[in-house]
RNA sequence: GGCCCCUUCGUCUAGCGGUUAGGAUCCAUGGUUUUCAUCCAUGUUACAGGAGUUCGAGUCUCCUAGGGGUCACCA
């Protein structure tokens, strides 16, 4: 059985890099009918925040990734870690180090000035004397002093790191609170993880964790280190790049299925395929197809995917999603028509919402530029005549083709080009020069509203246009 | 700086010793559309550089350059 996990620390929001590794882990577990576990890394009591934790859980919920069982909180497992610390101490695989922070700083500065890698020098590794007074010790683990630590990374291949690069790192701070690399290794082992998929930035933690695995006799899982996601300039993602919080994408009008599809293709591929439903991702995902190089985050592609998912989403479903964007169209008698007429014109739900609002609400103002272009010349009279024709029209007016017939008839009887009525009518109805088809708009709002909007436009034109121009 | 990793169109990527180096996005052009958008078609653009190995190298090896990661009593 495959067991994977996502292990965020509740110190900030969930960002897209984290979401992607979570996605990969989730897909891999689901594909193998294994388990995907959630573990909250909250051993740094001073940096945790409940809001951050809540935001992470909310983001998971929004994208629809479910974890198995209950989330595990490291802060509630200190007694377990304590037990292993004591065990290592007893077995002589760990020791108390009485070096003060000041002494450590001095050592580091010395090493840095010599251009060496900063590392603990092991001065208390075999200490038998009387401990200095007044110093609360930390616990350090005995790391191998020679040879190499070698592991096979599922993405990058065999990684060899010299043991001299790994010092006797602290596993318990003064006060006894255990540190990250120690608890990660213990929890990963205790949770029976088979595959650890995580960010590239953890690559150097792996040898440290292997030291713990070996000291405790745990079985080492498979590691997959996924390269980072950079911004469009190829630099590290930062707050300045916007939308670092996954939930920000919801605010911007992105569908979770588009975001996930975008992320799954960032660093992973299945031949030339671009569009993946969740089920397809689960079916096709293979960690061996994860790219070894880092990738740049590019909004164009996400936007294209989002537009794709909006266009292809059933209208009832779309109506439900739109509720989050202050659009209440569920149960509207022209729902199908309304969404068919607008959903190809919005790349995000926010844009789609504004398209819908344009149709559902009569324009309260007309852009001067549009007025100048669309309401010039005979426009006022033409609109008036068209409104008249609508009023006197005797055939039914419900569907777009039925409205089309009116326009058709109007243009022919007046012997004018479509342009003479098209743009003035559009601006009258929407206040905008672009948008859905006129036939559709009129069919959605109905004949009374159509006439009312035309009359308001005529009134407006009359108030600003010199009579000589009409 | 030490160590580790990475390098194919602007971007995401396919490629797994022999291809006219493919797809997607973006951009441009044309077509469809009464506008816009959608859709369709066409087009421009890439193997970081240099040595090897080989009959043959984007694919293997080495070097150089560039980029990234990491060096905590943070996670």
Short mmCIF file of C-alpha atoms (C1' of nucleotides) in Angstrom, two decimals:
data_model
loop_
_atom_site.label_atom_id
_atom_site.label_comp_id
_atom_site.label_asym_id
_atom_site.label_seq_id
_atom_site.Cartn_x
_atom_site.Cartn_y
_atom_site.Cartn_z
CA UNK A 1 0.00 0.00 0.00
CA UNK A 2 1.11 3.52 -0.80
CA UNK A 3 0.87 6.08 1.97
CA UNK A 4 1.72 9.72 1.39
CA UNK A 5 1.28 12.87 3.38
CA UNK A 6 1.19 16.59 3.26
CA UNK A 7 2.82 18.27 6.20
CA UNK A 8 2.33 22.02 6.31
CA UNK A 9 3.40 24.20 9.18
CA UNK A 10 0.69 26.61 10.22
CA UNK A 11 2.81 29.71 9.98
CA UNK A 12 1.31 31.19 6.84
CA UNK A 13 -1.10 30.62 4.01
CA UNK A 14 -1.05 27.68 1.65
CA UNK A 15 0.74 28.81 -1.49
CA UNK A 16 0.70 27.20 -4.92
CA UNK A 17 4.01 25.42 -4.42
CA UNK A 18 2.64 23.72 -1.36
CA UNK A 19 -0.61 22.97 -3.10
CA UNK A 20 1.26 21.30 -5.94
CA UNK A 21 3.25 18.96 -3.73
CA UNK A 22 0.06 18.21 -1.83
CA UNK A 23 -1.64 17.48 -5.14
CA UNK A 24 1.12 15.14 -6.27
CA UNK A 25 1.02 13.29 -2.95
CA UNK A 26 -2.75 13.11 -3.02
CA UNK A 27 -2.86 11.85 -6.62
CA UNK A 28 -0.26 9.20 -5.97
CA UNK A 29 -2.11 7.88 -2.92
CA UNK A 30 -5.48 7.94 -4.64
CA UNK A 31 -4.13 6.27 -7.75
CA UNK A 32 -2.87 3.39 -5.64
CA UNK A 33 -5.93 3.31 -3.40
CA UNK A 34 -3.57 4.12 -0.59
CA UNK A 35 -3.78 6.74 2.09
CA UNK A 36 -3.14 10.44 2.01
CA UNK A 37 -2.50 11.83 5.47
CA UNK A 38 -2.35 15.34 6.79
CA UNK A 39 0.11 16.29 9.47
CA UNK A 40 0.40 19.71 11.02
CA UNK A 41 3.97 20.65 11.83
CA UNK A 42 3.47 22.93 14.77
CA UNK A 43 6.49 22.25 16.92
CA UNK A 44 7.51 25.88 16.83
CA UNK A 45 4.95 27.01 19.35
CA UNK A 46 5.82 30.67 18.96
CA UNK A 47 5.20 30.87 15.22
CA UNK A 48 1.96 28.94 14.89
CA UNK A 49 -1.32 30.62 14.25
CA UNK A 50 -4.83 29.28 14.24
CA UNK A 51 -5.77 31.50 11.32
CA UNK A 52 -3.04 30.03 9.18
CA UNK A 53 -4.14 26.50 10.01
CA UNK A 54 -7.72 27.36 9.22
CA UNK A 55 -6.69 28.94 5.91
CA UNK A 56 -4.80 25.80 4.91
CA UNK A 57 -7.73 23.56 5.75
CA UNK A 58 -10.07 25.87 3.88
CA UNK A 59 -7.88 25.77 0.79
CA UNK A 60 -7.82 21.99 0.88
CA UNK A 61 -11.56 21.97 1.10
CA UNK A 62 -11.93 24.42 -1.78
CA UNK A 63 -9.85 22.38 -4.20
CA UNK A 64 -11.54 19.21 -3.07
CA UNK A 65 -8.56 17.29 -1.78
CA UNK A 66 -9.57 15.03 1.04
CA UNK A 67 -7.23 13.48 3.54
CA UNK A 68 -7.71 10.19 5.31
CA UNK A 69 -8.35 9.94 9.02
CA UNK A 70 -7.80 12.86 11.34
CA UNK A 71 -5.08 15.42 10.90
CA UNK A 72 -2.12 14.73 13.13
CA UNK A 73 -0.72 17.55 15.24
CA UNK A 74 2.88 17.29 16.21
CA UNK A 75 2.36 19.58 19.17
CA UNK A 76 0.25 16.82 20.71
CA UNK A 77 2.90 14.17 20.28
CA UNK A 78 5.71 15.53 22.41
CA UNK A 79 5.54 12.54 24.73
CA UNK A 80 6.26 10.24 21.81
CA UNK A 81 9.27 12.25 20.71
CA UNK A 82 10.49 12.40 24.30
CA UNK A 83 10.46 8.64 24.47
CA UNK A 84 12.68 8.36 21.41
CA UNK A 85 15.02 11.04 22.67
CA UNK A 86 15.46 9.13 25.90
CA UNK A 87 16.01 5.96 23.95
CA UNK A 88 18.76 7.50 21.84
CA UNK A 89 20.36 8.99 24.92
CA UNK A 90 20.37 5.62 26.64
CA UNK A 91 21.79 3.89 23.60
CA UNK A 92 24.52 6.49 23.33
CA UNK A 93 23.31 7.58 19.91
CA UNK A 94 22.57 11.06 21.15
CA UNK A 95 24.15 13.25 23.78
CA UNK A 96 23.73 16.38 25.80
CA UNK A 97 25.55 19.39 24.50
CA UNK A 98 26.34 22.20 26.89
CA UNK A 99 27.61 24.64 24.35
CA UNK A 100 25.98 28.02 24.83
CA UNK A 101 24.45 29.99 21.97
CA UNK A 102 27.20 32.56 22.31
CA UNK A 103 29.87 29.91 21.95
CA UNK A 104 28.09 28.57 18.88
CA UNK A 105 28.02 32.01 17.36
CA UNK A 106 31.75 32.42 17.93
CA UNK A 107 32.40 29.05 16.29
CA UNK A 108 30.30 29.96 13.27
CA UNK A 109 32.00 33.27 12.79
CA UNK A 110 35.37 31.59 12.91
CA UNK A 111 34.32 29.04 10.31
CA UNK A 112 32.81 31.68 8.10
CA UNK A 113 35.89 33.83 8.21
CA UNK A 114 37.88 30.81 7.02
CA UNK A 115 35.40 30.25 4.22
CA UNK A 116 34.34 26.93 5.68
CA UNK A 117 30.91 25.45 5.93
CA UNK A 118 29.45 26.30 9.35
CA UNK A 119 28.90 23.22 11.40
CA UNK A 120 28.89 22.10 15.01
CA UNK A 121 32.32 20.76 15.91
CA UNK A 122 31.18 17.85 18.07
CA UNK A 123 32.91 19.07 21.19
CA UNK A 124 30.44 17.36 23.53
CA UNK A 125 30.04 14.23 21.47
CA UNK A 126 32.20 12.16 23.80
CA UNK A 127 32.07 14.41 26.83
CA UNK A 128 32.42 12.67 30.18
CA UNK A 129 33.34 15.51 32.49
CA UNK A 130 31.23 17.66 34.73
CA UNK A 131 28.86 19.85 32.79
CA UNK A 132 29.36 23.60 33.07
CA UNK A 133 27.09 25.19 35.60
CA UNK A 134 24.02 27.15 34.65
CA UNK A 135 23.81 25.81 31.11
CA UNK A 136 20.67 24.00 30.05
CA UNK A 137 21.83 21.42 27.52
CA UNK A 138 20.39 20.65 24.09
CA UNK A 139 20.35 17.11 22.79
CA UNK A 140 22.34 16.35 19.68
CA UNK A 141 22.27 13.20 17.62
CA UNK A 142 25.44 11.38 16.61
CA UNK A 143 25.71 11.62 12.87
CA UNK A 144 28.17 9.44 10.98
CA UNK A 145 31.57 11.07 10.74
CA UNK A 146 32.82 9.46 7.60
CA UNK A 147 31.53 7.98 4.39
CA UNK A 148 28.57 9.15 2.39
CA UNK A 149 24.85 9.26 2.93
CA UNK A 150 23.30 7.96 -0.25
CA UNK A 151 19.65 7.79 -1.13
CA UNK A 152 17.68 7.30 -4.27
CA UNK A 153 15.47 10.21 -5.10
CA UNK A 154 12.46 9.29 -7.23
CA UNK A 155 12.79 12.49 -9.20
CA UNK A 156 16.48 13.33 -9.25
CA UNK A 157 18.07 9.92 -9.10
CA UNK A 158 20.85 8.90 -6.77
CA UNK A 159 21.92 11.63 -4.38
CA UNK A 160 25.23 11.34 -2.58
CA UNK A 161 26.08 13.63 0.28
CA UNK A 162 29.28 13.38 2.26
CA UNK A 163 28.74 12.64 5.95
CA UNK A 164 31.00 15.56 6.75
CA UNK A 165 28.24 17.79 5.42
CA UNK A 166 25.92 16.59 8.16
CA UNK A 167 26.86 17.61 11.68
CA UNK A 168 25.52 16.41 15.00
CA UNK A 169 22.39 18.45 14.73
CA UNK A 170 20.11 19.37 17.61
CA UNK A 171 17.15 17.05 18.10
CA UNK A 172 15.89 18.68 21.31
CA UNK A 173 16.19 22.32 22.17
CA UNK A 174 16.91 23.65 25.64
CA UNK A 175 13.65 22.95 27.39
CA UNK A 176 13.30 19.67 25.59
CA UNK A 177 11.12 20.68 22.62
CA UNK A 178 12.18 18.47 19.72
CA UNK A 179 13.23 19.92 16.39
CA UNK A 180 11.89 19.57 12.88
CA UNK A 181 14.18 17.00 11.28
CA UNK A 182 13.84 14.72 14.25
CA UNK A 183 10.07 14.73 14.54
CA UNK A 184 9.55 14.54 10.78
CA UNK A 185 11.53 11.34 10.57
CA UNK A 186 9.72 9.83 13.55
CA UNK A 187 6.27 10.77 12.33
CA UNK A 188 6.92 9.71 8.77
CA UNK A 189 8.01 6.34 10.12
CA UNK A 190 5.21 5.99 12.66
CA UNK A 191 2.61 6.97 10.07
CA UNK A 192 3.96 4.20 7.86
CA UNK A 193 4.69 6.51 4.99
CA UNK A 194 5.94 4.74 1.91
CA UNK A 195 6.46 7.78 -0.31
CA UNK A 196 7.45 11.28 0.70
CA UNK A 197 6.81 13.84 -2.03
CA UNK A 198 7.97 17.29 -1.04
CA UNK A 199 9.67 20.43 -2.24
CA UNK A 200 13.20 20.51 -3.48
CA UNK A 201 14.09 22.77 -0.58
CA UNK A 202 13.94 19.70 1.67
CA UNK A 203 16.63 17.86 -0.23
CA UNK A 204 19.25 18.73 2.31
CA UNK A 205 17.02 17.68 5.18
CA UNK A 206 16.87 14.18 3.81
CA UNK A 207 20.35 13.05 4.93
CA UNK A 208 19.60 14.41 8.42
CA UNK A 209 16.36 12.51 8.54
CA UNK A 210 18.11 9.39 7.33
CA UNK A 211 20.46 9.73 10.30
CA UNK A 212 17.38 9.62 12.55
CA UNK A 213 15.83 6.70 10.66
CA UNK A 214 18.98 4.72 11.06
CA UNK A 215 19.53 5.58 14.70
CA UNK A 216 16.00 4.42 15.47
CA UNK A 217 16.02 1.47 13.10
CA UNK A 218 13.12 2.70 11.02
CA UNK A 219 12.55 1.78 7.43
CA UNK A 220 13.44 4.59 5.02
CA UNK A 221 10.64 5.64 2.65
CA UNK A 222 10.97 6.65 -1.00
CA UNK A 223 11.74 10.32 -1.43
CA UNK A 224 10.68 12.51 -4.31
CA UNK A 225 11.98 16.05 -4.36
CA UNK A 226 10.01 18.27 -6.65
CA UNK A 227 11.75 21.34 -8.06
CA UNK A 228 10.50 24.75 -7.14
CA UNK A 229 7.98 26.92 -8.91
CA UNK A 230 9.41 30.31 -9.82
CA UNK A 231 7.67 33.46 -10.91
CA UNK A 232 7.39 34.54 -14.54
CA UNK A 233 10.85 36.05 -14.39
CA UNK A 234 12.31 32.79 -13.13
CA UNK A 235 12.85 34.14 -9.63
CA UNK A 236 11.59 32.78 -6.37
CA UNK A 237 7.87 33.33 -5.84
CA UNK A 238 7.16 36.05 -3.36
CA UNK A 239 4.25 38.09 -2.12
CA UNK A 240 4.96 40.63 -4.80
CA UNK A 241 4.00 38.09 -7.44
CA UNK A 242 0.48 38.17 -6.10
CA UNK A 243 -1.86 35.38 -5.29
CA UNK A 244 0.51 33.57 -2.99
CA UNK A 245 -2.46 32.41 -0.98
CA UNK A 246 -4.33 29.66 -2.78
CA UNK A 247 -7.63 31.15 -1.69
CA UNK A 248 -6.71 34.29 -3.57
CA UNK A 249 -7.35 32.33 -6.75
CA UNK A 250 -10.91 31.79 -5.70
CA UNK A 251 -11.32 35.51 -5.16
CA UNK A 252 -9.93 36.15 -8.62
CA UNK A 253 -12.52 33.84 -10.17
CA UNK A 254 -10.55 30.70 -10.86
CA UNK A 255 -12.13 27.29 -10.73
CA UNK A 256 -10.34 24.77 -8.53
CA UNK A 257 -10.37 22.25 -11.38
CA UNK A 258 -8.50 24.75 -13.56
CA UNK A 259 -5.99 25.52 -10.84
CA UNK A 260 -5.32 21.84 -10.21
CA UNK A 261 -5.01 21.14 -13.93
CA UNK A 262 -2.58 24.03 -14.20
CA UNK A 263 -0.52 22.81 -11.27
CA UNK A 264 -0.41 19.19 -12.32
CA UNK A 265 1.17 20.24 -15.62
CA UNK A 266 3.75 22.35 -13.84
CA UNK A 267 6.57 19.88 -13.51
CA UNK A 268 4.65 16.81 -14.53
CA UNK A 269 3.42 15.62 -17.90
CA UNK A 270 1.74 12.76 -19.64
CA UNK A 271 2.89 13.08 -23.22
CA UNK A 272 1.16 15.95 -24.97
CA UNK A 273 -1.97 15.94 -22.88
CA UNK A 274 -2.97 19.31 -21.48
CA UNK A 275 -6.45 18.82 -20.11
CA UNK A 276 -6.86 16.49 -17.17
CA UNK A 277 -9.99 15.91 -15.19
CA UNK A 278 -9.40 14.98 -11.56
CA UNK A 279 -10.14 11.34 -12.39
CA UNK A 280 -7.67 11.39 -15.27
CA UNK A 281 -4.98 12.89 -13.08
CA UNK A 282 -5.50 10.13 -10.56
CA UNK A 283 -5.42 7.50 -13.25
CA UNK A 284 -2.37 8.82 -15.08
CA UNK A 285 -0.17 10.32 -12.40
CA UNK A 286 3.26 8.73 -12.02
CA UNK A 287 5.97 10.34 -9.89
CA UNK A 288 8.54 9.06 -12.36
CA UNK A 289 7.18 11.56 -14.87
CA UNK A 290 7.92 14.48 -12.60
CA UNK A 291 10.33 16.88 -14.23
CA UNK A 292 13.68 17.41 -12.53
CA UNK A 293 13.98 21.08 -13.39
CA UNK A 294 12.17 24.00 -11.86
CA UNK A 295 9.31 25.65 -13.69
CA UNK A 296 8.05 29.15 -14.06
CA UNK A 297 4.59 30.11 -13.08
CA UNK A 298 2.74 31.57 -16.05
CA UNK A 299 -0.67 33.13 -15.76
CA UNK A 300 -1.60 32.83 -19.46
CA UNK A 301 -1.89 29.10 -19.29
CA UNK A 302 -3.95 29.17 -16.12
CA UNK A 303 -6.28 31.70 -17.66
CA UNK A 304 -6.70 29.56 -20.75
CA UNK A 305 -7.48 26.51 -18.64
CA UNK A 306 -9.92 28.45 -16.54
CA UNK A 307 -11.74 29.67 -19.65
CA UNK A 308 -11.81 26.11 -20.89
CA UNK A 309 -13.39 24.79 -17.71
CA UNK A 310 -15.92 27.59 -17.60
CA UNK A 311 -16.96 26.98 -21.20
CA UNK A 312 -17.35 23.28 -20.63
CA UNK A 313 -19.10 23.36 -17.30
CA UNK A 314 -22.80 22.48 -17.26
CA UNK A 315 -24.90 25.57 -16.68
CA UNK A 316 -26.57 24.36 -13.48
CA UNK A 317 -23.14 23.69 -12.03
CA UNK A 318 -21.89 27.07 -13.17
CA UNK A 319 -24.87 28.77 -11.57
CA UNK A 320 -23.96 27.21 -8.24
CA UNK A 321 -20.35 28.37 -8.52
CA UNK A 322 -21.47 31.87 -9.44
CA UNK A 323 -23.28 32.30 -6.14
CA UNK A 324 -19.89 32.94 -4.58
CA UNK A 325 -19.55 35.92 -6.89
CA UNK A 326 -22.87 37.54 -5.99
CA UNK A 327 -24.71 36.14 -8.98
CA UNK A 328 -28.02 34.51 -8.15
CA UNK A 329 -29.29 32.90 -11.31
CA UNK A 330 -30.20 29.44 -10.10
CA UNK A 331 -33.77 28.77 -11.13
CA UNK A 332 -33.85 31.70 -13.55
CA UNK A 333 -36.18 30.75 -16.39
CA UNK A 334 -33.62 31.83 -18.99
CA UNK A 335 -30.67 30.26 -17.19
CA UNK A 336 -29.49 28.15 -20.12
CA UNK A 337 -29.72 31.01 -22.56
CA UNK A 338 -28.08 33.44 -20.20
CA UNK A 339 -25.07 31.28 -19.45
CA UNK A 340 -24.69 30.03 -23.01
CA UNK A 341 -24.64 33.64 -24.12
CA UNK A 342 -22.01 34.71 -21.59
CA UNK A 343 -19.75 31.85 -20.62
CA UNK A 344 -17.53 32.11 -23.67
CA UNK A 345 -16.87 35.71 -22.81
CA UNK A 346 -15.41 35.31 -19.36
CA UNK A 347 -12.02 33.81 -18.63
CA UNK A 348 -12.72 33.95 -14.91
CA UNK A 349 -15.88 33.69 -12.85
CA UNK A 350 -15.37 37.34 -11.98
CA UNK A 351 -15.44 38.30 -15.65
CA UNK A 352 -18.38 36.01 -16.27
CA UNK A 353 -20.22 37.62 -13.37
CA UNK A 354 -19.68 41.04 -14.87
CA UNK A 355 -20.95 39.83 -18.25
CA UNK A 356 -24.06 38.54 -16.56
CA UNK A 357 -24.53 41.74 -14.61
CA UNK A 358 -24.28 43.68 -17.82
CA UNK A 359 -27.30 41.84 -19.16
CA UNK A 360 -29.32 41.51 -16.00
CA UNK A 361 -29.05 45.14 -14.97
CA UNK A 362 -30.00 48.03 -17.21
CA UNK A 363 -27.08 50.38 -17.81
CA UNK A 364 -27.04 53.27 -15.38
CA UNK A 365 -24.65 55.26 -17.48
CA UNK A 366 -23.25 55.30 -20.96
CA UNK A 367 -19.57 55.70 -21.56
CA UNK A 368 -19.06 59.01 -23.40
CA UNK A 369 -16.78 57.35 -25.91
CA UNK A 370 -19.41 54.73 -26.70
CA UNK A 371 -22.07 57.38 -26.96
CA UNK A 372 -20.02 59.38 -29.39
CA UNK A 373 -19.42 56.38 -31.60
CA UNK A 374 -22.71 54.54 -31.35
CA UNK A 375 -25.25 57.30 -31.00
CA UNK A 376 -24.11 59.53 -33.81
CA UNK A 377 -26.17 60.56 -36.80
CA UNK A 378 -29.59 59.03 -37.14
CA UNK A 379 -29.17 56.66 -34.23
CA UNK A 380 -31.80 58.28 -32.06
CA UNK A 381 -34.51 58.05 -34.71
CA UNK A 382 -33.49 54.56 -35.71
CA UNK A 383 -33.72 53.37 -32.14
CA UNK A 384 -37.12 54.97 -31.76
CA UNK A 385 -38.35 53.29 -34.91
CA UNK A 386 -36.96 49.98 -33.76
CA UNK A 387 -38.71 50.29 -30.39
CA UNK A 388 -41.89 51.04 -32.26
CA UNK A 389 -41.50 47.95 -34.40
CA UNK A 390 -41.01 45.84 -31.26
CA UNK A 391 -44.18 47.27 -29.74
CA UNK A 392 -46.21 46.52 -32.80
CA UNK A 393 -44.68 43.14 -33.51
CA UNK A 394 -47.40 40.55 -33.62
CA UNK A 395 -45.51 37.33 -33.75
CA UNK A 396 -44.14 35.75 -30.54
CA UNK A 397 -40.97 37.14 -28.98
CA UNK A 398 -39.27 34.61 -26.76
CA UNK A 399 -36.32 33.02 -28.47
CA UNK A 400 -33.24 34.56 -30.07
CA UNK A 401 -34.35 33.63 -33.62
CA UNK A 402 -37.65 35.38 -33.01
CA UNK A 403 -35.83 38.56 -32.06
CA UNK A 404 -33.52 38.07 -34.95
CA UNK A 405 -36.51 38.17 -37.23
CA UNK A 406 -37.41 41.62 -35.92
CA UNK A 407 -33.97 43.03 -36.57
CA UNK A 408 -33.94 41.40 -39.96
CA UNK A 409 -37.28 42.84 -40.82
CA UNK A 410 -36.29 46.25 -39.50
CA UNK A 411 -33.12 46.46 -41.52
CA UNK A 412 -34.88 45.41 -44.69
CA UNK A 413 -37.84 47.71 -44.35
CA UNK A 414 -35.60 50.68 -43.58
CA UNK A 415 -33.16 49.70 -46.29
CA UNK A 416 -30.23 50.28 -43.92
CA UNK A 417 -27.14 48.27 -43.07
CA UNK A 418 -27.06 46.30 -39.89
CA UNK A 419 -24.45 48.61 -38.47
CA UNK A 420 -26.95 51.45 -38.28
CA UNK A 421 -28.98 49.62 -35.66
CA UNK A 422 -26.50 47.12 -34.24
CA UNK A 423 -24.18 49.32 -32.29
CA UNK A 424 -26.76 51.85 -31.05
CA UNK A 425 -28.91 48.95 -29.89
CA UNK A 426 -26.01 47.25 -28.15
CA UNK A 427 -25.02 50.36 -26.27
CA UNK A 428 -28.66 50.95 -25.36
CA UNK A 429 -29.02 47.48 -23.94
CA UNK A 430 -25.65 47.04 -22.26
CA UNK A 431 -23.98 50.42 -22.13
CA UNK A 432 -21.09 48.61 -23.76
CA UNK A 433 -19.78 48.26 -27.30
CA UNK A 434 -19.05 44.58 -26.89
CA UNK A 435 -20.80 41.62 -25.39
CA UNK A 436 -23.20 38.80 -26.09
CA UNK A 437 -25.33 38.58 -29.22
CA UNK A 438 -28.18 41.06 -29.45
CA UNK A 439 -30.76 38.37 -30.18
CA UNK A 440 -29.75 36.52 -27.04
CA UNK A 441 -29.70 39.61 -24.85
CA UNK A 442 -33.20 40.62 -25.92
CA UNK A 443 -34.50 37.10 -25.48
CA UNK A 444 -33.11 37.00 -21.96
CA UNK A 445 -34.40 40.34 -20.73
CA UNK A 446 -37.67 40.20 -22.65
CA UNK A 447 -39.41 42.67 -24.88
CA UNK A 448 -40.58 45.09 -22.20
CA UNK A 449 -37.15 45.54 -20.71
CA UNK A 450 -35.67 45.83 -24.19
CA UNK A 451 -38.02 48.67 -25.06
CA UNK A 452 -37.45 50.32 -21.71
CA UNK A 453 -33.67 50.27 -22.16
CA UNK A 454 -33.97 51.67 -25.68
CA UNK A 455 -36.21 54.47 -24.48
CA UNK A 456 -33.86 55.38 -21.69
CA UNK A 457 -31.00 55.50 -24.16
CA UNK A 458 -33.00 57.75 -26.47
CA UNK A 459 -33.75 60.03 -23.59
CA UNK A 460 -30.10 60.14 -22.69
CA UNK A 461 -29.01 60.86 -26.25
CA UNK A 462 -31.57 63.63 -26.52
CA UNK A 463 -30.17 65.29 -23.43
CA UNK A 464 -26.59 65.43 -24.60
CA UNK A 465 -26.68 65.56 -28.38
CA UNK A 466 -27.29 68.88 -30.13
CA UNK A 467 -30.54 68.62 -32.09
CA UNK A 468 -28.79 69.70 -35.25
CA UNK A 469 -26.96 66.42 -35.27
CA UNK A 470 -30.11 64.36 -35.33
"C1'" G B 1 32.00 30.68 -0.09
"C1'" G B 2 31.28 24.85 0.70
"C1'" C B 3 27.94 21.15 -0.79
"C1'" C B 4 23.73 19.49 -3.81
"C1'" C B 5 20.42 20.11 -7.94
"C1'" C B 6 18.93 22.13 -12.65
"C1'" U B 7 19.49 24.13 -18.17
"C1'" U B 8 14.67 22.05 -25.41
"C1'" C B 9 10.46 27.81 -28.63
"C1'" G B 10 8.93 34.08 -24.27
"C1'" U B 11 6.27 30.34 -20.89
"C1'" C B 12 4.53 24.99 -19.70
"C1'" U B 13 6.45 20.72 -21.87
"C1'" A B 14 7.24 15.86 -25.45
"C1'" G B 15 11.73 13.49 -26.68
"C1'" C B 16 14.51 8.47 -23.70
"C1'" G B 17 21.53 7.54 -30.04
"C1'" G B 18 19.01 8.07 -36.25
"C1'" U B 19 12.56 12.90 -35.84
"C1'" U B 20 11.63 18.07 -41.37
"C1'" A B 21 13.00 18.45 -32.88
"C1'" G B 22 6.30 17.39 -31.60
"C1'" G B 23 2.12 19.55 -28.59
"C1'" A B 24 0.01 23.57 -25.55
"C1'" U B 25 -0.04 28.71 -24.32
"C1'" C B 26 1.22 33.53 -25.93
"C1'" C B 27 1.79 36.57 -30.31
"C1'" A B 28 0.69 37.51 -35.65
"C1'" U B 29 -2.33 36.63 -40.04
"C1'" G B 30 -6.69 34.68 -42.39
"C1'" G B 31 -11.69 32.38 -42.06
"C1'" U B 32 -16.52 31.83 -39.33
"C1'" U B 33 -19.44 35.31 -36.30
"C1'" U B 34 -24.38 41.63 -37.58
"C1'" U B 35 -19.89 43.62 -32.37
"C1'" C B 36 -16.78 41.22 -28.88
"C1'" A B 37 -15.60 36.55 -27.47
"C1'" U B 38 -15.65 31.47 -28.95
"C1'" C B 39 -14.27 28.20 -32.80
"C1'" C B 40 -11.18 26.78 -37.13
"C1'" A B 41 -6.76 27.32 -40.23
"C1'" U B 42 -1.83 29.10 -41.06
"C1'" G B 43 2.68 31.19 -39.41
"C1'" U B 44 7.20 33.17 -36.36
"C1'" U B 45 10.31 31.34 -32.34
"C1'" A B 46 14.07 26.37 -28.94
"C1'" C B 47 18.14 21.82 -27.81
"C1'" A B 48 23.05 27.62 -22.80
"C1'" G B 49 28.40 27.30 -24.73
"C1'" G B 50 32.71 24.15 -25.62
"C1'" A B 51 35.29 19.60 -25.90
"C1'" G B 52 34.94 14.42 -26.29
"C1'" U B 53 32.50 9.03 -27.06
"C1'" U B 54 29.97 7.24 -31.59
"C1'" C B 55 29.07 5.82 -38.47
"C1'" G B 56 25.53 9.13 -36.03
"C1'" A B 57 24.19 13.18 -29.93
"C1'" G B 58 18.84 17.39 -27.57
"C1'" U B 59 19.61 12.39 -25.84
"C1'" C B 60 26.05 9.43 -23.04
"C1'" U B 61 30.89 11.72 -20.53
"C1'" C B 62 33.75 15.96 -19.02
"C1'" C B 63 34.56 21.25 -18.66
"C1'" U B 64 32.63 26.28 -18.65
"C1'" A B 65 28.72 29.67 -17.96
"C1'" G B 66 24.05 30.81 -15.94
"C1'" G B 67 20.05 29.70 -12.52
"C1'" G B 68 18.16 27.49 -8.04
"C1'" G B 69 18.40 25.12 -3.22
"C1'" U B 70 20.85 24.57 1.41
"C1'" C B 71 24.30 25.51 5.30
"C1'" A B 72 19.39 27.39 12.84
"C1'" C B 73 18.03 25.52 19.63
"C1'" C B 74 12.60 27.75 11.73
"C1'" A B 75 9.73 24.46 9.38
#
